[in-house]
CSV table of C-alpha atoms in Angstrom, one decimal:
chain,number,residue,atom,x,y,z
A,1408,UNK,CA,120.4,84.0,82.8
A,1409,UNK,CA,122.7,81.8,84.1
A,1410,UNK,CA,122.4,79.6,86.9
A,1411,UNK,CA,123.3,80.6,90.6
A,1412,UNK,CA,125.7,80.0,91.6
A,1413,UNK,CA,125.1,80.5,95.4
A,1414,UNK,CA,125.9,77.4,97.8
A,1415,UNK,CA,123.0,75.1,97.9
A,1416,UNK,CA,121.1,75.9,101.7
A,1417,UNK,CA,118.3,74.9,103.6
A,1418,UNK,CA,115.7,77.0,102.2
A,1419,UNK,CA,113.1,78.9,105.3
A,1420,UNK,CA,109.8,77.5,103.4
A,1421,UNK,CA,109.7,73.9,102.3
A,1422,UNK,CA,106.5,74.0,99.9
A,1423,UNK,CA,104.4,76.6,98.1
A,1424,UNK,CA,100.9,75.4,96.3
A,1425,UNK,CA,98.5,77.6,95.3
A,1426,UNK,CA,95.0,76.3,95.5
A,1427,UNK,CA,92.8,77.9,92.9
A,1428,UNK,CA,88.2,78.0,93.5
A,1429,UNK,CA,86.5,74.6,90.9
A,1430,UNK,CA,82.7,74.7,91.3
A,1431,UNK,CA,82.8,74.7,95.3
A,1432,UNK,CA,86.4,73.3,96.2
A,1433,UNK,CA,89.5,74.7,96.2
A,1434,UNK,CA,91.9,72.1,93.5
A,1435,UNK,CA,95.5,72.5,93.4
A,1436,UNK,CA,96.5,74.6,90.8
A,1437,UNK,CA,100.9,74.4,91.0
A,1438,UNK,CA,103.4,73.2,93.5
A,1439,UNK,CA,106.9,73.5,94.4
A,1440,UNK,CA,107.2,70.5,96.6
A,1441,UNK,CA,111.3,70.2,96.3
A,1442,UNK,CA,112.4,67.0,97.2
A,1443,UNK,CA,109.4,65.7,98.7
A,1444,UNK,CA,107.6,63.9,96.2
A,1445,UNK,CA,105.2,62.1,98.7
A,1446,UNK,CA,103.9,64.8,100.0
A,1447,UNK,CA,103.6,66.5,96.3
A,1448,UNK,CA,101.6,63.6,96.0
A,1449,UNK,CA,98.8,63.5,98.3
A,1450,UNK,CA,98.4,67.4,97.8
A,1451,UNK,CA,97.9,66.0,94.2
A,1452,UNK,CA,95.0,64.3,95.0
A,1453,UNK,CA,93.6,66.8,97.4
A,1454,UNK,CA,90.5,69.6,96.9
A,1455,UNK,CA,89.3,71.3,99.3
A,1456,UNK,CA,85.0,72.2,100.2
A,1457,UNK,CA,85.1,75.7,102.0
A,1458,UNK,CA,85.3,75.8,105.2
A,1459,UNK,CA,87.5,72.2,104.8
A,1460,UNK,CA,91.4,71.8,105.4
A,1461,UNK,CA,93.8,74.6,105.5
A,1462,UNK,CA,93.1,76.6,102.6
A,1463,UNK,CA,89.0,75.9,102.7
A,1464,UNK,CA,90.0,77.4,106.1
A,1465,UNK,CA,91.1,80.6,105.2
A,1466,UNK,CA,88.8,80.5,102.3
A,1467,UNK,CA,85.6,80.3,104.3
A,1468,UNK,CA,87.4,82.9,107.3
A,1469,UNK,CA,88.5,85.0,104.8
A,1470,UNK,CA,91.7,85.9,106.5
A,1471,UNK,CA,94.9,84.5,106.7
A,1472,UNK,CA,95.8,81.4,109.0
A,1473,UNK,CA,99.0,80.3,110.7
A,1474,UNK,CA,99.2,76.7,111.6
A,1475,UNK,CA,101.7,75.7,113.8
A,1476,UNK,CA,100.3,71.9,114.7
A,1477,UNK,CA,99.2,69.4,112.4
A,1478,UNK,CA,98.7,66.6,115.4
A,1479,UNK,CA,95.1,66.6,116.1
A,1480,UNK,CA,93.8,70.0,113.8
A,1481,UNK,CA,91.8,70.2,110.8
A,1482,UNK,CA,95.1,70.2,108.4
A,1483,UNK,CA,93.9,67.1,105.9
A,1484,UNK,CA,97.5,66.0,104.9
A,1485,UNK,CA,99.0,65.5,108.4
A,1486,UNK,CA,100.9,62.1,108.0
A,1487,UNK,CA,101.8,62.8,104.9
A,1488,UNK,CA,103.2,66.6,106.4
A,1489,UNK,CA,105.7,64.7,109.1
A,1490,UNK,CA,106.4,61.5,107.2
A,1491,UNK,CA,108.1,65.6,104.9
A,1492,UNK,CA,109.2,66.3,107.8
A,1493,UNK,CA,106.9,69.7,108.1
A,1494,UNK,CA,105.5,70.9,111.0
A,1495,UNK,CA,104.3,74.3,109.8
A,1496,UNK,CA,101.5,76.4,107.0
A,1497,UNK,CA,100.4,79.6,106.5
A,1498,UNK,CA,97.7,79.8,104.0
A,1499,UNK,CA,96.9,83.1,101.9
A,1500,UNK,CA,93.0,84.1,100.5
A,1501,UNK,CA,94.1,86.2,97.6
A,1502,UNK,CA,90.2,88.2,97.5
A,1503,UNK,CA,89.7,90.5,94.7
A,1504,UNK,CA,86.9,92.4,96.1
A,1505,UNK,CA,85.3,89.7,96.7
A,1506,UNK,CA,85.7,87.1,95.3
A,1507,UNK,CA,88.5,84.3,96.1
A,1508,UNK,CA,90.8,84.0,93.3
A,1509,UNK,CA,92.9,81.6,95.7
A,1510,UNK,CA,95.0,80.6,98.4
A,1511,UNK,CA,98.5,80.4,99.0
A,1512,UNK,CA,99.8,77.8,101.1
A,1513,UNK,CA,103.5,77.5,101.9
A,1514,UNK,CA,104.6,74.5,104.6
A,1515,UNK,CA,107.5,74.8,106.5
A,1516,UNK,CA,110.3,72.3,108.9
A,1517,UNK,CA,111.0,72.7,111.9
A,1518,UNK,CA,114.2,72.0,112.6
A,1519,UNK,CA,115.3,74.2,115.6
A,1520,UNK,CA,118.3,75.3,113.0
A,1521,UNK,CA,116.3,77.5,110.6
A,1522,UNK,CA,115.8,81.3,111.3
A,1523,UNK,CA,112.8,83.2,109.1
A,1524,UNK,CA,109.6,85.0,110.5
A,1525,UNK,CA,106.2,84.5,108.8
A,1526,UNK,CA,103.4,86.7,110.2
A,1527,UNK,CA,100.2,88.2,109.7
A,1528,UNK,CA,99.2,91.6,111.5
A,1529,UNK,CA,95.7,92.3,112.3
A,1530,UNK,CA,94.4,95.7,113.0
A,1531,UNK,CA,92.6,95.9,116.5
A,1532,UNK,CA,91.5,99.7,118.4
A,1533,UNK,CA,93.6,100.9,116.1
A,1534,UNK,CA,96.6,99.4,115.7
A,1535,UNK,CA,98.5,96.4,114.8
A,1536,UNK,CA,98.8,93.4,116.4
A,1537,UNK,CA,100.5,90.0,115.6
A,1538,UNK,CA,97.3,88.1,114.6
A,1539,UNK,CA,100.2,85.1,115.0
A,1540,UNK,CA,103.0,83.9,113.4
A,1541,UNK,CA,105.8,81.3,112.8
A,1542,UNK,CA,108.9,82.2,113.4
A,1543,UNK,CA,111.1,78.7,113.6
A,1544,UNK,CA,114.3,79.0,116.0
A,1545,UNK,CA,113.7,82.5,116.0
A,1546,UNK,CA,111.8,82.4,119.2
A,1547,UNK,CA,113.2,85.8,121.1
A,1548,UNK,CA,112.3,87.5,117.8
A,1549,UNK,CA,108.6,85.5,119.0
A,1550,UNK,CA,108.1,87.2,121.5
A,1551,UNK,CA,109.5,90.2,121.3
A,1552,UNK,CA,106.4,90.1,118.4
A,1553,UNK,CA,103.9,89.1,120.6
A,1554,UNK,CA,104.4,91.7,123.1
A,1555,UNK,CA,104.5,95.1,120.5
A,1556,UNK,CA,102.4,96.7,118.4
A,1557,UNK,CA,102.5,99.0,115.4
A,1558,UNK,CA,100.6,102.6,115.2
A,1559,UNK,CA,99.8,103.4,111.4
A,1560,UNK,CA,102.6,104.1,109.6
A,1561,UNK,CA,105.6,103.3,111.9
A,1562,UNK,CA,107.7,99.9,111.2
A,1563,UNK,CA,106.9,97.7,108.5
A,1564,UNK,CA,103.4,96.3,109.5
A,1565,UNK,CA,102.4,100.1,110.2
A,1566,UNK,CA,104.1,101.4,107.0
A,1567,UNK,CA,102.1,98.7,104.6
A,1568,UNK,CA,99.2,99.6,106.7
A,1569,UNK,CA,99.7,103.4,106.2
A,1570,UNK,CA,100.8,102.9,102.5
A,1571,UNK,CA,98.3,99.8,100.8
A,1572,UNK,CA,101.4,99.2,99.3
A,1573,UNK,CA,104.6,96.4,99.4
A,1574,UNK,CA,107.7,97.4,101.3
A,1575,UNK,CA,110.5,95.6,101.1
A,1576,UNK,CA,113.2,96.6,104.7
A,1577,UNK,CA,116.6,96.1,104.6
A,1578,UNK,CA,119.1,95.4,107.1
A,1579,UNK,CA,116.6,94.9,109.9
A,1580,UNK,CA,119.4,95.1,111.9
A,1581,UNK,CA,119.8,98.3,111.6
A,1582,UNK,CA,117.0,100.1,113.2
A,1583,UNK,CA,115.4,102.4,113.2
A,1584,UNK,CA,113.0,101.6,111.0
A,1585,UNK,CA,112.7,98.5,111.6
A,1586,UNK,CA,111.1,98.8,115.3
A,1587,UNK,CA,111.9,95.1,116.4
A,1588,UNK,CA,115.8,95.9,115.2
A,1589,UNK,CA,118.3,94.5,118.1
A,1590,UNK,CA,115.9,90.8,118.3
A,1591,UNK,CA,115.9,91.0,114.9
A,1592,UNK,CA,119.5,91.8,114.7
A,1593,UNK,CA,120.1,88.7,116.9
A,1594,UNK,CA,118.3,86.4,115.2
A,1595,UNK,CA,120.4,87.0,111.8
A,1596,UNK,CA,117.4,88.4,110.0
A,1597,UNK,CA,118.1,90.9,107.6
A,1598,UNK,CA,115.6,91.9,104.8
A,1599,UNK,CA,111.3,92.2,105.8
A,1600,UNK,CA,108.6,91.9,103.1
A,1601,UNK,CA,105.7,93.4,104.3
A,1602,UNK,CA,102.3,93.6,101.9
A,1603,UNK,CA,98.8,94.1,102.2
A,1604,UNK,CA,96.3,90.9,102.2
A,1605,UNK,CA,92.8,93.1,101.1
A,1606,UNK,CA,90.2,90.4,102.8
A,1607,UNK,CA,86.0,91.0,102.3
A,1608,UNK,CA,84.5,92.8,105.4
A,1609,UNK,CA,87.4,95.6,105.3
A,1610,UNK,CA,89.4,94.1,108.2
A,1611,UNK,CA,93.4,94.3,107.4
A,1612,UNK,CA,95.3,92.5,107.6
A,1613,UNK,CA,99.6,92.5,107.2
A,1614,UNK,CA,101.6,89.6,105.8
A,1615,UNK,CA,105.0,90.3,106.9
A,1616,UNK,CA,108.1,87.4,105.5
A,1617,UNK,CA,111.4,88.3,107.2
A,1618,UNK,CA,114.0,87.0,105.7
A,1619,UNK,CA,117.4,85.0,107.2
A,1620,UNK,CA,120.9,84.8,104.9
A,1621,UNK,CA,121.5,81.1,105.7
A,1622,UNK,CA,118.2,79.7,105.6
A,1623,UNK,CA,116.7,82.0,103.4
A,1624,UNK,CA,112.7,82.8,102.7
A,1625,UNK,CA,114.4,84.3,99.5
A,1626,UNK,CA,117.7,85.5,98.0
A,1627,UNK,CA,115.5,87.8,95.7
A,1628,UNK,CA,112.3,90.3,96.2
A,1629,UNK,CA,110.7,92.0,93.5
A,1630,UNK,CA,107.6,94.7,94.3
A,1631,UNK,CA,105.8,95.0,91.3
A,1632,UNK,CA,104.0,98.6,91.0
A,1633,UNK,CA,100.7,97.7,89.0
A,1634,UNK,CA,98.5,100.5,89.9
A,1635,UNK,CA,97.1,102.4,87.0
A,1636,UNK,CA,97.4,105.6,88.5
A,1637,UNK,CA,101.1,104.1,87.9
A,1638,UNK,CA,101.5,103.1,85.0
A,1639,UNK,CA,98.6,104.5,83.0
A,1640,UNK,CA,95.3,103.3,81.8
A,1641,UNK,CA,96.3,102.7,78.3
A,1642,UNK,CA,97.3,99.4,78.1
A,1643,UNK,CA,97.7,96.6,81.3
A,1644,UNK,CA,101.2,96.3,82.5
A,1645,UNK,CA,103.8,96.5,85.8
A,1646,UNK,CA,106.5,98.4,86.7
A,1647,UNK,CA,109.6,97.2,89.0
A,1648,UNK,CA,109.2,99.4,91.9
A,1649,UNK,CA,112.1,98.3,94.2
A,1650,UNK,CA,114.1,94.8,94.5
A,1651,UNK,CA,117.1,93.6,95.6
A,1652,UNK,CA,119.0,90.4,94.8
A,1653,UNK,CA,121.7,88.2,96.6
A,1654,UNK,CA,123.4,87.9,93.5
A,1655,UNK,CA,122.4,91.4,91.2
A,1656,UNK,CA,122.1,93.9,93.9
A,1657,UNK,CA,119.3,97.1,93.5
A,1658,UNK,CA,116.4,95.8,91.4
A,1659,UNK,CA,115.7,99.9,91.4
A,1660,UNK,CA,116.2,102.8,89.4
A,1661,UNK,CA,116.2,106.0,90.2
A,1662,UNK,CA,114.1,108.5,89.7
A,1663,UNK,CA,115.7,109.3,86.3
A,1664,UNK,CA,115.8,105.9,84.7
A,1665,UNK,CA,113.6,103.7,82.9
A,1666,UNK,CA,112.4,101.1,85.3
A,1667,UNK,CA,111.8,97.2,83.9
A,1668,UNK,CA,108.9,97.1,82.8
A,1669,UNK,CA,106.1,94.0,82.6
A,1670,UNK,CA,103.4,93.5,80.4
A,1671,UNK,CA,101.4,90.6,79.8
A,1672,UNK,CA,102.2,86.8,79.4
A,1673,UNK,CA,105.4,88.5,79.3
A,1674,UNK,CA,107.4,85.8,81.6
A,1675,UNK,CA,106.3,84.9,85.3
A,1676,UNK,CA,104.9,88.5,86.7
A,1677,UNK,CA,103.2,89.2,83.0
A,1678,UNK,CA,100.9,85.5,83.7
A,1679,UNK,CA,100.2,87.0,87.4
A,1680,UNK,CA,99.4,90.3,85.4
A,1681,UNK,CA,97.4,88.6,82.5
A,1682,UNK,CA,95.5,85.9,85.7
A,1683,UNK,CA,94.8,87.7,88.5
A,1684,UNK,CA,96.6,84.6,90.3
A,1685,UNK,CA,99.5,83.8,92.4
A,1686,UNK,CA,102.0,81.3,90.8
A,1687,UNK,CA,104.9,79.3,92.0
A,1688,UNK,CA,107.5,78.3,89.2
A,1689,UNK,CA,110.1,76.4,88.7
A,1690,UNK,CA,112.9,73.7,87.0
A,1691,UNK,CA,112.8,77.1,84.4
A,1692,UNK,CA,115.7,79.6,85.1
A,1693,UNK,CA,114.5,82.1,82.4
A,1694,UNK,CA,110.6,82.6,84.5
A,1695,UNK,CA,112.7,82.4,88.4
A,1696,UNK,CA,116.3,84.7,87.5
A,1697,UNK,CA,118.6,81.2,88.0
A,1698,UNK,CA,116.9,80.4,91.1
A,1699,UNK,CA,115.3,77.1,91.8
A,1700,UNK,CA,112.6,78.6,92.9
A,1701,UNK,CA,109.9,81.4,92.8
A,1702,UNK,CA,106.6,82.7,93.9
A,1703,UNK,CA,104.4,86.0,92.3
A,1704,UNK,CA,101.8,87.0,94.1
A,1705,UNK,CA,99.4,88.8,93.5
A,1706,UNK,CA,97.7,92.0,95.8
A,1707,UNK,CA,94.3,93.4,94.1
A,1708,UNK,CA,92.7,96.7,94.9
A,1709,UNK,CA,89.9,98.4,93.9
A,1710,UNK,CA,89.4,95.9,91.2
A,1711,UNK,CA,92.8,95.4,89.5
A,1712,UNK,CA,95.6,93.8,89.4
A,1713,UNK,CA,97.5,97.0,91.9
A,1714,UNK,CA,100.8,94.7,92.8
A,1715,UNK,CA,103.1,92.2,92.5
A,1716,UNK,CA,105.4,90.8,94.4
A,1717,UNK,CA,107.8,87.9,94.1
A,1718,UNK,CA,110.6,86.0,95.8
A,1719,UNK,CA,112.9,83.8,94.3
A,1720,UNK,CA,115.4,81.2,96.3
B,1045,UNK,CA,148.5,124.3,89.4
B,1046,UNK,CA,145.6,123.7,92.5
B,1047,UNK,CA,143.4,126.4,92.7
B,1048,UNK,CA,142.9,126.8,96.6
B,1049,UNK,CA,140.1,125.9,98.6
B,1050,UNK,CA,137.5,128.5,99.7
B,1051,UNK,CA,135.5,127.8,102.8
B,1052,UNK,CA,132.2,128.7,104.1
B,1053,UNK,CA,131.3,128.9,108.1
B,1054,UNK,CA,127.9,126.8,108.6
B,1055,UNK,CA,128.1,126.7,112.1
B,1056,UNK,CA,129.5,125.4,114.9
B,1057,UNK,CA,130.5,121.6,116.0
B,1058,UNK,CA,128.2,121.9,118.8
B,1059,UNK,CA,125.1,123.0,117.2
B,1060,UNK,CA,125.1,119.4,115.8
B,1061,UNK,CA,124.4,116.8,118.6
B,1062,UNK,CA,126.6,113.8,118.4
B,1063,UNK,CA,124.7,111.4,116.3
B,1064,UNK,CA,122.2,113.9,115.6
B,1065,UNK,CA,122.2,116.1,111.9
B,1066,UNK,CA,121.5,119.4,110.5
B,1067,UNK,CA,120.5,120.7,106.8
B,1068,UNK,CA,122.1,122.8,104.9
B,1069,UNK,CA,120.6,124.3,101.6
B,1070,UNK,CA,122.8,125.5,98.7
B,1071,UNK,CA,122.9,126.2,95.4
B,1072,UNK,CA,123.9,121.6,94.8
B,1073,UNK,CA,120.8,121.2,97.1
B,1074,UNK,CA,119.9,119.6,100.6
B,1075,UNK,CA,123.0,118.3,102.3
B,1076,UNK,CA,122.8,116.4,105.6
B,1077,UNK,CA,125.8,117.0,107.9
B,1078,UNK,CA,126.1,114.4,110.2
B,1079,UNK,CA,128.1,114.5,113.8
B,1080,UNK,CA,129.6,110.6,114.2
B,1081,UNK,CA,132.5,111.4,116.9
B,1082,UNK,CA,133.2,114.8,119.5
B,1083,UNK,CA,135.4,116.2,116.5
B,1084,UNK,CA,134.8,113.8,113.4
B,1085,UNK,CA,131.6,115.4,110.6
B,1086,UNK,CA,130.6,114.8,107.3
B,1087,UNK,CA,128.5,116.3,104.3
B,1088,UNK,CA,126.4,114.2,102.3
B,1089,UNK,CA,123.4,114.6,100.3
B,1090,UNK,CA,120.5,114.2,102.5
B,1091,UNK,CA,118.3,112.2,99.7
B,1092,UNK,CA,118.6,108.8,99.1
B,1093,UNK,CA,118.8,107.2,95.6
B,1094,UNK,CA,117.1,105.2,96.1
B,1095,UNK,CA,113.1,106.5,97.1
B,1096,UNK,CA,114.3,109.4,98.4
B,1097,UNK,CA,114.2,109.6,102.1
B,1098,UNK,CA,115.9,112.1,104.3
B,1099,UNK,CA,119.0,110.9,105.6
B,1100,UNK,CA,119.5,113.4,107.6
B,1101,UNK,CA,116.1,112.1,109.8
B,1102,UNK,CA,118.2,108.5,109.5
B,1103,UNK,CA,120.4,106.7,112.6
B,1104,UNK,CA,123.9,107.5,112.4
B,1105,UNK,CA,126.1,104.0,113.3
B,1106,UNK,CA,129.4,104.4,113.1
B,1107,UNK,CA,130.5,106.0,109.8
B,1108,UNK,CA,127.5,105.1,108.9
B,1109,UNK,CA,123.4,106.2,108.4
B,1110,UNK,CA,120.4,104.4,107.4
B,1111,UNK,CA,118.2,105.8,106.2
B,1112,UNK,CA,114.4,106.2,107.6
B,1113,UNK,CA,111.8,104.6,104.5
B,1114,UNK,CA,113.7,101.1,103.8
B,1115,UNK,CA,116.7,101.3,105.6
B,1116,UNK,CA,119.0,101.0,103.3
B,1117,UNK,CA,122.7,101.9,104.6
B,1118,UNK,CA,125.2,104.5,103.6
B,1119,UNK,CA,129.1,105.2,104.4
B,1120,UNK,CA,129.7,108.6,105.1
B,1121,UNK,CA,133.3,108.4,104.0
B,1122,UNK,CA,132.7,107.2,100.2
B,1123,UNK,CA,129.2,107.7,100.3
B,1124,UNK,CA,128.5,104.0,99.0
B,1125,UNK,CA,125.3,101.8,100.1
B,1126,UNK,CA,125.8,99.1,101.7
B,1127,UNK,CA,124.7,95.7,101.6
B,1128,UNK,CA,123.3,93.4,98.5
B,1129,UNK,CA,122.1,97.4,96.9
B,1130,UNK,CA,124.3,99.9,95.2
B,1131,UNK,CA,123.9,103.2,94.8
B,1132,UNK,CA,126.2,106.2,95.7
B,1133,UNK,CA,125.3,109.4,98.4
B,1134,UNK,CA,127.6,112.6,96.9
B,1135,UNK,CA,129.8,114.3,99.5
B,1136,UNK,CA,131.6,117.1,100.5
B,1137,UNK,CA,134.4,118.1,101.4
B,1138,UNK,CA,134.4,119.9,105.2
B,1139,UNK,CA,136.6,120.6,108.0
B,1140,UNK,CA,136.3,121.6,111.5
B,1141,UNK,CA,138.6,124.0,112.6
B,1142,UNK,CA,138.3,126.0,116.0
B,1143,UNK,CA,135.3,124.2,116.4
B,1144,UNK,CA,133.7,125.9,113.8
B,1145,UNK,CA,131.8,124.3,110.4
B,1146,UNK,CA,134.0,125.1,107.2
B,1147,UNK,CA,132.7,123.6,104.0
B,1148,UNK,CA,134.0,124.1,101.0
B,1149,UNK,CA,132.2,126.3,98.3
B,1150,UNK,CA,133.1,125.1,95.0
B,1151,UNK,CA,131.9,121.1,95.7
B,1152,UNK,CA,128.6,123.0,96.5
B,1153,UNK,CA,128.3,126.2,94.2
B,1154,UNK,CA,126.7,124.1,91.3
B,1155,UNK,CA,122.7,124.8,91.5
B,1156,UNK,CA,121.6,120.7,91.2
B,1157,UNK,CA,119.7,119.8,88.4
B,1158,UNK,CA,117.1,118.1,90.9
């Protein structure tokens, strides 16, 4: 595939890295650091015990964590992060049952220009409430989110909670299912991806990534369904259930057409399907659909990779 | 030679609230009839081609409707999806005469494959 022709833009997420268990520590599996070489170098030499640093804390506390201030916190690469201009991070643990498969960490730079949102919603007393979130320059939207809660089935987080499936919401400003439409439209947020984050113990978490055109989290989103109830028990595979791309348009097909299918080890999605581990790919246009970078995340449910979501930027 | 159109009276325009809709069952499938202004209506297929969302339950804004499931937006005049998505819903001729809503009979007479 040809390289993307879009003009270069500032992206909301600067760094994406995968930390994987090795013995009793988390070590760097792979990562995308862009031009932030010194932070990449600091990360290559880091490892985290359970409860140590941001990845270790997400592992120990078995929940997604948003960290908006590194200084004086448990974040261990503070100096390198500050030199790189990174000011906030979100860690997402990937569990299969009680087993930690990996921790995804994304880091953002706050320059009061970048707009987007990475939110963690948690069920509390029968509704989803904002556990924490990072919003960049979208301050009003942040305030609205802090004062919004979602019953099961309502809004993007509530829809993900009810269906236990990832959901891709278009045109966030146009209203209806996206409850915070008015504020989202004013903040320039356009596309929302919600996904369930299963953790041991039964707590309900939903992660929402809300992308703006000017400083996108992604310009291509893909939602793959790998549930054996959907794709069949004979031979593991995943089908592209939904997706949109700034260059290719709609990535879904009608009910009468055959969706795209990935088999184990076939491309980036196939790799995630085969290993059950998240993946970050960069510098390989064939695997990143012509974009600079791709992040693919498995969602383990009932002992299998049930869904894979991927975003490209 | 043009075949003269025949029209089916499906109700009065006041049966549909402003920026609201009603579903009409036809041999071509369920249609959503939207009233966008005091004297403007559109008839389109009721099913979103994306995941089958009921468009009649969507939000009407201008001459567009937003699907209640995933916020896909369709132009009610052309049926075309807006934004990054592609796709189209069928549109059906409809007119208002003395307050009555008249739907083109021929366009809804053939049975839908669905």
